[in-house]
Short mmCIF file of C-alpha atoms and ligand atoms in Angstrom, two decimals:
data_model
loop_
_atom_site.label_atom_id
_atom_site.label_comp_id
_atom_site.label_asym_id
_atom_site.label_seq_id
_atom_site.Cartn_x
_atom_site.Cartn_y
_atom_site.Cartn_z
CA UNK G 1 -0.03 0.02 0.22
CA UNK G 2 1.19 3.56 -0.55
CA UNK G 3 0.10 6.92 -0.09
CA UNK G 4 -0.65 8.76 -3.64
CA UNK G 5 -0.27 12.28 -3.48
CA UNK G 6 -1.22 15.22 -5.71
CA UNK G 7 0.52 16.08 -8.70
CA UNK G 8 1.47 19.70 -8.80
CA UNK G 9 3.79 21.09 -11.36
CA UNK G 10 5.64 18.14 -12.86
CA UNK G 11 5.62 16.08 -9.42
CA UNK G 12 4.18 14.20 -6.72
CA UNK G 13 3.15 16.32 -3.59
CA UNK G 14 2.27 14.96 -0.56
CA UNK G 15 -1.11 16.46 0.71
CA UNK G 16 -1.03 18.28 4.01
CA UNK G 17 -3.53 16.72 7.10
CA UNK G 18 -5.25 13.71 7.03
CA UNK G 19 -5.54 10.68 4.31
CA UNK G 20 -8.24 8.63 2.97
CA UNK G 21 -8.47 5.12 2.25
CA UNK G 22 -8.92 3.76 -1.39
CA UNK G 23 -10.59 0.87 -0.73
CA UNK G 24 -10.77 -2.37 -3.36
CA UNK G 25 -14.74 -2.91 -3.38
CA UNK G 26 -14.75 -6.23 -4.53
CA UNK G 27 -12.56 -7.46 -1.39
CA UNK G 28 -12.69 -4.71 1.00
CA UNK G 29 -9.08 -4.35 0.99
CA UNK G 30 -7.47 -0.65 1.39
CA UNK G 31 -4.98 -0.51 -1.73
CA UNK G 32 -3.49 2.98 -1.71
CA UNK G 33 -4.33 6.39 0.95
CA UNK G 34 -4.86 9.55 -0.63
CA UNK G 35 -4.88 13.13 0.61
CA UNK G 36 -8.02 13.99 1.92
CA UNK G 37 -7.52 17.73 0.19
CA UNK G 38 -6.95 21.13 1.32
CA UNK G 39 -7.18 24.45 0.09
CA UNK G 40 -3.73 25.24 0.05
CA UNK G 41 -3.14 22.46 -2.53
CA UNK G 42 -5.66 23.39 -4.48
CA UNK G 43 -4.17 27.15 -4.62
CA UNK G 44 -0.29 25.45 -5.60
CA UNK G 45 -2.00 23.84 -8.38
CA UNK G 46 -4.06 26.53 -10.02
CA UNK G 47 -1.02 28.63 -9.46
CA UNK G 48 1.36 25.97 -11.30
CA UNK G 49 -1.82 25.67 -14.12
CA UNK G 50 -1.82 29.62 -14.04
CA UNK G 51 2.31 29.74 -15.04
CA UNK G 52 2.12 26.89 -17.37
CA UNK G 53 -0.84 28.13 -19.02
CA UNK G 54 1.31 31.46 -20.56
CA UNK G 55 3.62 29.10 -22.18
CA UNK G 56 1.49 26.69 -23.32
CA UNK G 57 -0.91 28.56 -24.83
CA UNK G 58 1.48 29.53 -27.36
CA UNK G 59 2.82 25.96 -27.90
CA UNK G 60 1.63 25.27 -31.72
CA UNK G 61 -1.18 23.31 -31.86
CA UNK G 62 0.83 20.40 -33.51
CA UNK G 63 3.07 20.03 -30.57
CA UNK G 64 0.36 20.11 -28.31
CA UNK G 65 -0.91 17.13 -30.27
CA UNK G 66 2.12 15.10 -30.64
CA UNK G 67 2.61 15.99 -26.69
CA UNK G 68 -0.85 14.18 -25.97
CA UNK G 69 -0.44 11.51 -28.58
CA UNK G 70 3.19 10.69 -26.56
CA UNK G 71 0.77 10.51 -23.12
CA UNK G 72 -1.49 8.17 -25.19
CA UNK G 73 1.66 5.90 -26.47
CA UNK G 74 3.03 5.77 -22.59
CA UNK G 75 -0.77 4.67 -21.23
CA UNK G 76 -0.78 2.58 -23.91
CA UNK G 77 2.30 0.73 -23.34
CA UNK G 78 1.29 0.37 -19.80
CA UNK G 79 -2.32 -0.51 -20.61
CA UNK G 80 -2.02 -3.76 -18.72
CA UNK G 81 -1.44 -1.93 -15.26
CA UNK G 82 -3.79 0.79 -16.18
CA UNK G 83 -6.37 -1.94 -16.74
CA UNK G 84 -5.27 -3.63 -13.58
CA UNK G 85 -5.71 -0.34 -11.08
CA UNK G 86 -8.91 0.25 -12.59
CA UNK G 87 -10.22 -3.30 -12.01
CA UNK G 88 -8.95 -2.80 -8.21
CA UNK G 89 -10.55 0.63 -7.82
CA UNK G 90 -14.05 0.17 -9.20
CA UNK G 91 -14.52 -3.59 -8.76
CA UNK G 92 -15.34 -3.94 -12.83
CA UNK G 93 -14.61 -6.98 -15.01
CA UNK G 94 -10.93 -6.73 -15.92
CA UNK G 95 -11.90 -7.77 -19.47
CA UNK G 96 -14.44 -4.75 -19.25
CA UNK G 97 -11.40 -2.19 -18.19
CA UNK G 98 -8.89 -3.94 -20.71
CA UNK G 99 -11.24 -3.75 -23.65
CA UNK G 100 -13.23 -0.27 -23.10
CA UNK G 101 -11.84 2.09 -20.72
CA UNK G 102 -8.37 1.87 -21.22
CA UNK G 103 -8.26 1.99 -24.69
CA UNK G 104 -10.94 4.37 -25.18
CA UNK G 105 -8.63 7.13 -22.56
CA UNK G 106 -6.01 6.25 -25.16
CA UNK G 107 -8.50 6.78 -27.86
CA UNK G 108 -9.79 10.22 -26.54
CA UNK G 109 -6.05 11.60 -26.38
CA UNK G 110 -5.61 10.85 -30.04
CA UNK G 111 -8.87 11.85 -31.17
CA UNK G 112 -9.00 15.52 -29.94
CA UNK G 113 -5.51 15.99 -30.34
CA UNK G 114 -5.54 15.39 -34.15
CA UNK G 115 -9.46 17.57 -33.99
CA UNK G 116 -7.44 20.29 -32.59
CA UNK G 117 -5.28 20.63 -35.11
CA UNK G 118 -7.96 20.14 -37.73
CA UNK G 119 -10.09 22.73 -36.30
CA UNK G 120 -7.28 25.38 -35.69
CA UNK G 121 -6.22 25.30 -39.18
CA UNK G 122 -9.71 26.22 -40.37
CA UNK G 123 -9.99 29.91 -40.55
CA UNK G 124 -13.32 31.39 -39.66
CA UNK G 125 -14.19 34.57 -42.13
CA UNK G 126 -16.76 36.51 -42.71
CA UNK G 127 -16.82 39.23 -45.33
CA UNK G 128 -19.35 42.08 -45.53
CA UNK G 129 -19.16 44.98 -48.20
CA UNK G 130 -17.95 47.01 -45.57
CA UNK G 131 -16.05 44.82 -43.50
CA UNK G 132 -14.22 41.79 -42.75
CA UNK G 133 -14.56 39.71 -39.45
CA UNK G 134 -12.09 36.99 -38.57
CA UNK G 135 -12.68 34.93 -35.30
CA UNK G 136 -9.78 33.88 -33.07
CA UNK G 137 -10.59 30.55 -30.56
CA UNK G 138 -8.63 31.59 -28.21
CA UNK G 139 -7.73 29.07 -24.76
CA UNK G 140 -9.57 29.82 -22.20
CA UNK G 141 -6.83 29.72 -19.53
CA UNK G 142 -6.45 27.18 -16.56
CA UNK G 143 -9.10 24.87 -16.33
CA UNK G 144 -10.86 22.53 -13.74
CA UNK G 145 -11.90 18.92 -14.80
CA UNK G 146 -13.85 16.99 -11.98
CA UNK G 147 -14.86 13.39 -12.62
CA UNK G 148 -16.61 10.52 -11.06
CA UNK G 149 -16.21 7.04 -10.13
CA UNK G 150 -17.65 5.15 -13.00
CA UNK G 151 -15.21 5.29 -15.86
CA UNK G 152 -12.37 7.22 -13.86
CA UNK G 153 -9.53 7.16 -16.74
CA UNK G 154 -12.05 7.11 -19.33
CA UNK G 155 -14.15 10.00 -18.40
CA UNK G 156 -10.91 12.00 -17.05
CA UNK G 157 -9.00 11.60 -20.42
CA UNK G 158 -12.52 12.85 -22.16
CA UNK G 159 -12.27 15.92 -20.38
CA UNK G 160 -8.42 16.81 -20.51
CA UNK G 161 -7.64 15.87 -24.17
CA UNK G 162 -9.69 18.68 -25.50
CA UNK G 163 -8.90 21.19 -23.02
CA UNK G 164 -4.91 20.68 -23.11
CA UNK G 165 -5.11 20.48 -27.27
CA UNK G 166 -7.14 23.73 -27.11
CA UNK G 167 -3.85 25.34 -25.41
CA UNK G 168 -5.63 25.19 -21.68
CA UNK G 169 -3.90 24.03 -18.60
CA UNK G 170 -6.24 21.47 -16.47
CA UNK G 171 -6.55 21.04 -12.92
CA UNK G 172 -8.27 17.78 -12.68
CA UNK G 173 -9.95 16.44 -9.48
CA UNK G 174 -10.97 12.47 -9.91
CA UNK G 175 -13.48 10.90 -7.80
CA UNK G 176 -11.83 10.30 -4.16
CA UNK G 177 -13.41 6.56 -4.72
CA UNK G 178 -10.96 5.70 -7.66
CA UNK G 179 -8.29 7.85 -7.35
CA UNK G 180 -5.19 5.56 -8.93
CA UNK G 181 -5.41 5.75 -12.63
CA UNK G 182 -5.11 9.56 -12.25
CA UNK G 183 -1.88 9.41 -10.34
CA UNK G 184 -0.49 6.85 -12.87
CA UNK G 185 -1.66 9.30 -16.03
CA UNK G 186 0.29 11.91 -14.29
CA UNK G 187 3.29 9.73 -14.04
CA UNK G 188 2.98 8.99 -17.63
CA UNK G 189 2.22 12.62 -18.75
CA UNK G 190 5.75 13.53 -17.03
CA UNK G 191 7.43 10.86 -18.78
CA UNK G 192 5.85 11.43 -22.15
CA UNK G 193 7.47 15.07 -21.67
CA UNK G 194 4.31 17.18 -21.10
CA UNK G 195 5.44 20.52 -19.40
CA UNK G 196 5.08 20.78 -15.63
CA UNK G 197 2.36 22.36 -14.51
CA UNK G 198 -0.07 22.04 -17.81
CA UNK G 199 -1.57 19.15 -16.22
CA UNK G 200 -2.31 18.90 -12.43
CA UNK G 201 -3.72 16.22 -10.36
CA UNK G 202 -5.73 17.01 -7.29
CA UNK G 203 -7.06 14.05 -4.64
CA UNK G 204 -9.31 14.43 -2.34
CA UNK G 205 -12.99 15.25 -1.11
CA UNK G 206 -15.56 16.87 -3.03
CA UNK G 207 -15.89 19.34 -0.22
CA UNK G 208 -12.29 20.29 0.51
CA UNK G 209 -10.89 19.84 -3.28
CA UNK G 210 -13.65 20.44 -5.67
CA UNK G 211 -15.65 23.08 -4.15
CA UNK G 212 -12.46 25.19 -3.69
CA UNK G 213 -10.92 24.34 -7.21
CA UNK G 214 -14.38 25.38 -8.98
CA UNK G 215 -14.38 28.61 -7.03
CA UNK G 216 -10.95 29.51 -7.68
CA UNK G 217 -10.92 32.89 -9.28
CA UNK G 218 -7.93 31.71 -11.85
CA UNK G 219 -9.90 28.95 -13.17
CA UNK G 220 -11.68 30.26 -16.14
CA UNK G 221 -13.93 26.96 -17.42
CA UNK G 222 -15.08 23.84 -15.08
CA UNK G 223 -16.25 20.73 -16.80
CA UNK G 224 -17.95 18.58 -14.66
CA UNK G 225 -19.34 14.77 -15.04
CA UNK G 226 -21.08 13.22 -11.57
CA UNK G 227 -24.27 13.35 -9.74
CA UNK G 228 -26.88 16.09 -10.50
CA UNK G 229 -26.97 17.44 -6.55
CA UNK G 230 -23.08 18.01 -7.38
CA UNK G 231 -23.76 19.53 -10.59
CA UNK G 232 -26.14 22.03 -9.11
CA UNK G 233 -23.54 23.02 -6.31
CA UNK G 234 -21.11 23.63 -9.19
CA UNK G 235 -23.35 25.53 -11.57
CA UNK G 236 -24.10 27.88 -8.56
CA UNK G 237 -20.27 28.12 -7.74
CA UNK G 238 -19.52 29.39 -11.14
CA UNK G 239 -22.52 31.48 -11.41
CA UNK G 240 -20.52 34.02 -9.36
CA UNK G 241 -17.80 34.39 -11.21
CA UNK G 242 -19.56 33.79 -14.53
CA UNK G 243 -17.44 31.04 -15.49
CA UNK G 244 -18.12 28.76 -18.06
CA UNK G 245 -19.16 25.14 -17.17
CA UNK G 246 -20.28 22.25 -18.87
CA UNK G 247 -22.10 19.55 -16.32
CA UNK G 248 -23.06 16.11 -17.90
CA UNK G 249 -24.97 14.82 -14.72
CA UNK G 250 -27.39 11.71 -14.18
CA UNK G 251 -30.29 9.94 -16.19
CA UNK G 252 -33.20 7.71 -15.83
CA UNK G 253 -32.72 6.42 -19.02
CA UNK G 254 -35.72 4.58 -21.11
CA UNK G 255 -35.45 1.80 -23.08
CA UNK G 256 -38.77 1.62 -25.35
CA UNK G 257 -39.13 -1.97 -27.01
CA UNK G 258 -41.85 -1.86 -29.34
CA UNK G 259 -43.44 -5.73 -30.56
CA UNK G 260 -42.45 -5.21 -33.90
CA UNK G 261 -38.88 -5.39 -32.76
CA UNK G 262 -36.52 -8.53 -33.29
CA UNK G 263 -36.98 -10.00 -29.92
CA UNK G 264 -33.54 -11.52 -29.55
CA UNK G 265 -31.79 -8.32 -30.59
CA UNK G 266 -33.98 -5.97 -28.56
CA UNK G 267 -32.92 -8.25 -25.32
CA UNK G 268 -29.39 -8.28 -26.30
CA UNK G 269 -29.62 -4.40 -26.44
CA UNK G 270 -31.90 -4.10 -23.09
CA UNK G 271 -29.52 -6.46 -21.47
CA UNK G 272 -26.29 -4.56 -22.30
CA UNK G 273 -28.16 -1.19 -21.36
CA UNK G 274 -29.25 -2.60 -17.91
CA UNK G 275 -26.24 -4.25 -16.28
CA UNK G 276 -22.94 -3.22 -18.45
CA UNK G 277 -20.31 -1.86 -15.58
CA UNK G 278 -22.68 -3.25 -13.17
CA UNK G 279 -25.36 -0.25 -14.18
CA UNK G 280 -22.83 2.31 -13.06
CA UNK G 281 -22.94 4.43 -16.44
CA UNK G 282 -25.15 7.35 -16.52
CA UNK G 283 -26.28 5.90 -20.00
CA UNK G 284 -27.26 2.93 -18.58
CA UNK G 285 -31.16 1.69 -18.98
CA UNK G 286 -33.23 1.53 -15.79
CA UNK G 287 -36.94 2.19 -17.23
CA UNK G 288 -37.65 -0.56 -19.54
CA UNK G 289 -41.04 0.56 -21.53
CA UNK G 290 -42.17 -2.50 -23.53
CA UNK G 291 -45.48 -2.56 -25.02
CA UNK G 292 -47.84 -4.60 -23.18
CA UNK G 293 -48.28 -7.68 -25.66
CA UNK G 294 -44.43 -9.13 -25.12
CA UNK G 295 -44.10 -7.58 -21.46
CA UNK G 296 -43.56 -11.02 -20.40
CA UNK G 297 -41.37 -12.21 -23.08
CA UNK G 298 -39.16 -9.36 -22.25
CA UNK G 299 -38.97 -10.07 -18.82
CA UNK G 300 -38.40 -13.48 -19.08
CA UNK G 301 -35.43 -13.05 -21.77
CA UNK G 302 -34.02 -10.19 -19.50
CA UNK G 303 -34.23 -12.84 -16.31
CA UNK G 304 -32.23 -15.22 -18.60
CA UNK G 305 -29.58 -13.37 -19.61
CA UNK G 306 -29.01 -11.45 -15.88
CA UNK G 307 -28.87 -15.08 -14.59
CA UNK G 308 -26.49 -16.17 -17.54
CA UNK G 309 -23.88 -13.18 -16.47
CA UNK G 310 -20.93 -14.55 -15.02
CA UNK G 311 -20.65 -12.94 -11.64
CA UNK G 312 -17.95 -12.77 -9.50
CA UNK G 313 -14.25 -11.95 -8.77
CA UNK G 314 -13.27 -8.96 -11.44
CA UNK G 315 -9.81 -9.97 -11.43
CA UNK G 316 -10.93 -13.43 -13.57
CA UNK G 317 -10.56 -12.95 -17.35
CA UNK G 318 -13.83 -14.92 -18.05
CA UNK G 319 -15.92 -12.54 -14.97
CA UNK G 320 -18.99 -10.42 -16.91
CA UNK G 321 -20.21 -8.82 -14.11
CA UNK G 322 -17.98 -7.70 -11.02
CA UNK G 323 -18.53 -5.62 -7.70
CA UNK G 324 -20.41 -2.10 -7.32
CA UNK G 325 -17.75 0.34 -6.95
CA UNK G 326 -17.93 0.77 -2.96
CA UNK G 327 -19.81 -0.53 -0.51
CA UNK G 328 -22.11 2.65 0.55
CA UNK G 329 -22.97 2.92 -3.31
CA UNK G 330 -24.06 -0.86 -3.21
CA UNK G 331 -26.02 -0.04 0.24
CA UNK G 332 -27.74 2.51 -1.45
CA UNK G 333 -28.73 0.62 -3.96
CA UNK G 334 -29.86 -2.09 -2.27
CA UNK G 335 -32.26 0.04 -0.41
CA UNK G 336 -33.61 1.53 -3.61
CA UNK G 337 -34.81 -1.98 -4.27
CA UNK G 338 -35.52 -2.54 -1.00
CA UNK G 339 -38.10 0.70 -1.32
CA UNK G 340 -39.55 -0.77 -4.76
CA UNK G 341 -40.36 -4.19 -2.86
CA UNK G 342 -42.34 -1.83 -0.14
CA UNK G 343 -44.11 -0.43 -2.87
CA UNK G 344 -45.28 -3.22 -4.11
CA UNK G 345 -42.74 -3.86 -6.88
CA UNK G 346 -42.26 -7.61 -8.05
CA UNK G 347 -38.58 -8.91 -8.21
CA UNK G 348 -38.13 -11.08 -10.81
CA UNK G 349 -34.53 -12.02 -10.51
CA UNK G 350 -31.51 -10.48 -8.22
CA UNK G 351 -32.91 -7.82 -5.52
CA UNK G 352 -29.88 -9.37 -3.18
CA UNK G 353 -25.95 -10.04 -3.40
CA UNK G 354 -25.29 -12.83 -5.40
CA UNK G 355 -24.33 -16.17 -4.03
CA UNK G 356 -20.50 -17.02 -4.37
CA UNK G 357 -18.86 -13.76 -4.32
CA UNK G 358 -16.31 -12.87 -2.13
CA UNK G 359 -18.08 -11.49 1.87
CA UNK G 360 -16.14 -8.49 2.03
CA UNK G 361 -17.11 -7.61 -1.53
CA UNK G 362 -19.77 -4.81 -2.80
CA UNK G 363 -22.00 -7.30 -5.17
CA UNK G 364 -25.38 -6.90 -6.04
CA UNK G 365 -26.80 -9.08 -8.44
CA UNK G 366 -28.61 -7.78 -11.84
CA UNK G 367 -32.08 -6.93 -10.74
CA UNK G 368 -35.32 -6.85 -13.09
CA UNK G 369 -38.47 -5.51 -11.17
CA UNK G 370 -42.20 -4.94 -12.53
CA UNK G 371 -45.41 -3.68 -11.56
CA UNK G 372 -44.81 -0.14 -10.20
CA UNK G 373 -46.10 3.11 -11.68
CA UNK G 374 -44.31 5.72 -13.81
CA UNK G 375 -44.45 7.91 -11.00
CA UNK G 376 -42.88 5.66 -8.06
CA UNK G 377 -40.20 6.36 -6.26
CA UNK G 378 -38.05 3.46 -8.42
CA UNK G 379 -39.04 4.83 -11.61
CA UNK G 380 -38.22 8.42 -10.54
CA UNK G 381 -35.03 8.32 -8.92
CA UNK G 382 -31.45 7.62 -10.87
CA UNK G 383 -30.65 4.38 -8.74
CA UNK G 384 -27.08 3.90 -10.83
CA UNK G 385 -26.78 0.28 -10.64
CA UNK G 386 -28.05 -2.85 -12.00
CA UNK G 387 -31.73 -2.60 -11.59
CA UNK G 388 -34.05 -2.06 -14.19
CA UNK G 389 -37.80 -1.43 -14.07
CA UNK G 390 -40.52 -2.77 -16.98
CA UNK G 391 -43.22 -0.71 -17.45
CA UNK G 392 -46.07 -1.44 -19.63
CA UNK G 393 -47.44 0.85 -22.42
CA UNK G 394 -50.35 0.25 -24.91
CA UNK G 395 -49.80 3.18 -28.25
CA UNK G 396 -46.83 5.16 -29.39
CA UNK G 397 -48.27 8.47 -27.74
CA UNK G 398 -48.31 6.54 -24.66
CA UNK G 399 -44.63 5.41 -25.09
CA UNK G 400 -43.28 8.63 -25.51
CA UNK G 401 -44.86 9.97 -22.53
CA UNK G 402 -43.92 7.61 -20.40
CA UNK G 403 -40.05 8.01 -21.85
CA UNK G 404 -39.98 11.71 -21.14
CA UNK G 405 -42.05 11.21 -17.61
CA UNK G 406 -38.91 11.96 -15.46
CA UNK G 407 -36.40 15.29 -14.67
CA UNK G 408 -34.17 13.72 -16.43
CA UNK G 409 -32.72 13.62 -20.33
CA UNK G 410 -29.76 12.33 -20.99
CA UNK G 411 -30.29 9.33 -23.48
CA UNK G 412 -32.77 6.81 -24.67
CA UNK G 413 -33.14 3.74 -26.58
CA UNK G 414 -35.79 2.87 -28.92
CA UNK G 415 -35.92 -0.54 -30.53
CA UNK G 416 -38.56 -1.27 -33.13
CA UNK G 417 -38.70 -2.71 -36.68
CA UNK G 418 -40.48 0.03 -38.18
CA UNK G 419 -37.58 2.14 -39.05
CA UNK G 420 -40.31 4.99 -39.70
CA UNK G 421 -41.57 4.54 -35.89
CA UNK G 422 -38.42 4.39 -34.17
CA UNK G 423 -37.64 7.91 -35.86
CA UNK G 424 -40.42 9.49 -34.94
CA UNK G 425 -40.34 7.92 -31.43
CA UNK G 426 -36.68 9.29 -31.30
CA UNK G 427 -37.89 12.77 -32.19
CA UNK G 428 -40.63 12.88 -29.50
CA UNK G 429 -37.83 12.15 -26.76
CA UNK G 430 -36.36 14.75 -24.72
CA UNK G 431 -32.87 13.61 -24.49
CA UNK G 432 -29.79 14.29 -25.24
CA UNK G 433 -29.12 11.11 -27.33
CA UNK G 434 -31.60 8.83 -28.80
CA UNK G 435 -30.23 5.47 -29.91
CA UNK G 436 -31.99 3.18 -32.39
CA UNK G 437 -31.94 -0.63 -31.97
CA UNK G 438 -28.80 -0.23 -30.38
CA UNK G 439 -27.05 1.41 -27.44
CA UNK G 440 -23.89 2.78 -26.32
CA UNK G 441 -22.33 3.20 -29.80
CA UNK G 442 -20.49 6.41 -29.67
CA UNK G 443 -18.79 8.75 -32.53
CA UNK G 444 -16.62 10.97 -31.38
CA UNK G 445 -17.75 13.77 -33.67
CA UNK G 446 -21.05 14.19 -32.36
CA UNK G 447 -22.14 16.39 -29.11
CA UNK G 448 -23.06 14.54 -26.19
CA UNK G 449 -24.95 15.42 -22.99
CA UNK G 450 -28.06 15.70 -21.43
CA UNK G 451 -31.47 17.54 -20.95
CA UNK G 452 -33.27 18.77 -18.21
CA UNK G 453 -31.80 17.68 -14.75
CA UNK G 454 -29.60 15.82 -17.09
CA UNK G 455 -26.80 18.09 -18.05
CA UNK G 456 -25.87 21.96 -19.47
CA UNK G 457 -24.11 22.50 -22.27
CA UNK G 458 -22.48 19.41 -24.58
CA UNK G 459 -18.89 17.84 -24.50
CA UNK G 460 -18.05 15.59 -27.40
CA UNK G 461 -16.43 16.40 -30.76
CA UNK G 462 -16.02 20.21 -31.88
CA UNK G 463 -18.49 20.77 -29.16
CA UNK G 464 -15.74 20.32 -26.79
CA UNK G 465 -12.89 22.12 -28.50
CA UNK G 466 -15.32 25.31 -28.39
CA UNK G 467 -15.80 24.98 -24.84
CA UNK G 468 -12.19 25.28 -24.04
CA UNK G 469 -11.79 28.60 -25.75
CA UNK G 470 -13.04 32.46 -25.61
CA UNK G 471 -13.82 33.09 -29.23
CA UNK G 472 -12.82 36.61 -30.49
CA UNK G 473 -13.95 38.46 -33.27
CA UNK G 474 -11.40 41.07 -34.80
CA UNK G 475 -13.71 42.98 -37.07
CA UNK G 476 -11.30 45.39 -39.92
CA UNK G 477 -13.32 47.84 -42.35
CA UNK G 478 -12.19 46.97 -45.83
CA UNK G 479 -12.61 51.16 -46.88
CA UNK G 480 -13.27 54.04 -44.08
CA UNK G 481 -16.25 53.86 -42.19
CA UNK G 482 -19.17 55.67 -43.56
CA UNK G 483 -21.67 58.15 -41.60
CA UNK G 484 -21.99 60.78 -39.04
CA UNK G 485 -20.16 60.26 -35.75
CA UNK G 486 -22.44 58.63 -33.32
CA UNK G 487 -24.32 57.11 -36.12
CA UNK G 488 -24.86 53.22 -35.86
CA UNK G 489 -23.53 51.40 -38.98
CA UNK G 490 -25.71 49.19 -40.74
CA UNK G 491 -24.69 45.78 -40.52
CA UNK G 492 -24.73 44.74 -43.94
CA UNK G 493 -23.80 41.26 -45.31
P1 NDP H 501 -20.74 13.23 -7.56
O1 NDP H 501 -21.98 13.94 -8.13
O2 NDP H 501 -20.90 12.36 -6.13
O3 NDP H 501 -19.22 13.24 -7.49
C1 NDP H 501 -18.63 13.68 -8.90
C2 NDP H 501 -17.19 14.21 -8.77
O4 NDP H 501 -17.54 15.02 -7.72
C3 NDP H 501 -16.47 13.83 -8.04
O5 NDP H 501 -14.86 13.97 -8.61
C4 NDP H 501 -16.17 14.35 -6.35
O6 NDP H 501 -15.52 14.29 -5.68
C5 NDP H 501 -16.86 15.63 -6.92
N1 NDP H 501 -17.52 16.69 -5.99
C6 NDP H 501 -17.96 16.25 -5.18
N2 NDP H 501 -18.65 17.73 -4.44
C7 NDP H 501 -18.39 18.71 -4.99
C8 NDP H 501 -18.33 20.14 -5.22
N3 NDP H 501 -18.65 20.70 -3.77
N4 NDP H 501 -17.54 20.22 -5.98
C9 NDP H 501 -16.90 19.94 -6.94
N5 NDP H 501 -17.05 18.79 -7.12
C10 NDP H 501 -17.26 17.98 -6.25
O7 NDP H 501 -20.76 11.99 -8.49
P2 NDP H 501 -20.75 10.40 -8.34
O8 NDP H 501 -18.88 10.31 -8.42
O9 NDP H 501 -20.98 9.43 -7.16
O10 NDP H 501 -20.66 9.34 -9.76
C11 NDP H 501 -21.85 9.10 -10.09
C12 NDP H 501 -23.03 10.03 -10.90
O11 NDP H 501 -22.28 10.79 -11.84
C13 NDP H 501 -24.22 9.42 -11.21
O12 NDP H 501 -25.19 10.36 -10.73
C14 NDP H 501 -24.48 9.89 -12.85
O13 NDP H 501 -25.21 9.58 -13.36
C15 NDP H 501 -23.54 10.65 -13.05
N6 NDP H 501 -22.50 10.28 -14.11
C16 NDP H 501 -22.89 11.18 -15.27
C17 NDP H 501 -22.10 10.98 -16.54
C18 NDP H 501 -22.78 11.75 -17.83
O14 NDP H 501 -21.85 11.60 -18.71
N7 NDP H 501 -23.71 12.66 -17.57
C19 NDP H 501 -21.09 9.70 -16.73
C20 NDP H 501 -21.11 9.29 -15.73
C21 NDP H 501 -21.74 9.33 -14.53
P3 NDP H 501 -15.96 13.08 -4.47
O15 NDP H 501 -15.95 11.65 -5.17
O16 NDP H 501 -14.29 12.98 -4.08
O17 NDP H 501 -16.62 13.91 -3.42
#
């Protein structure tokens, strides 16, 4: 066991004061300790990012991109160690960490590096008969990146890559529950030659590291992924200083299955959407809105898929479903299912700690519920675990109404054999992403985010690149300006 320090100005720095345990949730063992966070460390990290910004912003974009590729190379070389660390921190199956989390983090670094080069090569020029306007996208400054525990390196890299590529410097705060791969990334970045201060990592608790970081006056923009309640606090903190903020928050995502859908394919989609990463992806489905005539078949098919999952030791290469990421979170998921039971839900499978899992682990079985109305606590509150609730519908209009019947609007899936209907329903659903006959197919180029309580702004693609900039328009007349002094010039095009 070691104590991970913050990463500030290109070096590991021990935090002041008390430390926190970093627990392997599949065994209950303490694997590391981290600083609990203090405002002095926040001040040092932001000062380092501020100093580094003055030179990093002047580094040509192609060179910044080369730095990101070098960091990606270093992560790729160490991919096995990264996957093992992610597995130990989160309890997710090693197969998932190796095939999704780490490769995607590498891909995030590479894609945004190349996209920034392309973006910056484009000249934005607007001509009128009287003037030429050019738009210069300047890096916003030192920015804060706050990320959650479910996809630690994946989401951290998703935030820092566009920021660094566009010339911002970053102070990142990973979740205190899953700190390890952020520290490893910091070491890789130094080994890859990223200049000191360009990427800084602050460990610690949300209120001791995250809150003072977000409110620091030298932080010019904040990108946050986490729960809606925390997102609201972050937004409030940014509002006072008119700081840019992008919020990716919770979801209560529906999967709508029509009777005309390919039954096996729809069930595969629904099971993946409900149980991937133990249901701990903001994009997971928690409400399965099913045409009444196929409800029993869907329940049977989903239960069969849940029962077929190989549950257990996340380090075993054949495991498909590991531990939840903390004991406290497992208890929250269990309490939500208990409440659903008390409210009259039928539990078709799961609803308990699975047998044959390590006693010290935070395991919870994939769970299928039915029998609750759309307005029930279970169907309104994000559980963020492997729990899905079946809600029947009769008509297309009712399906759309039910899909929209929560405070969230992150994503949705529609399964139907009728393409026109699927498109129609997709248009009726208020969510940032709607998948048709698939789930979690992610194209780097498209905007990603949520509506309502699920988010503010979008990340992904060019939207993310723009977020980390301040557009500055320089407008030069092509002749001399006409008109009397003080007159408002016409806006000719
Ligand atoms: P939290 O909201 O608890 O925490 C998210 C991050 O914010 C953590 O790093 C946390 O630190 C930090 N934090 C906490 N308080 C503050 C504060 N006052 N100021 C600044 N930062 C703070 O979310 P979880 O980590 O529990 O993650 C699960 C949630 O994330 C779910 O609701 C899920 O839906 C959402 N999520 C959304 C995604 C999306 O793209 N929309 C993707 C993935 C998850 P600490 O952990 O130390 O408290």
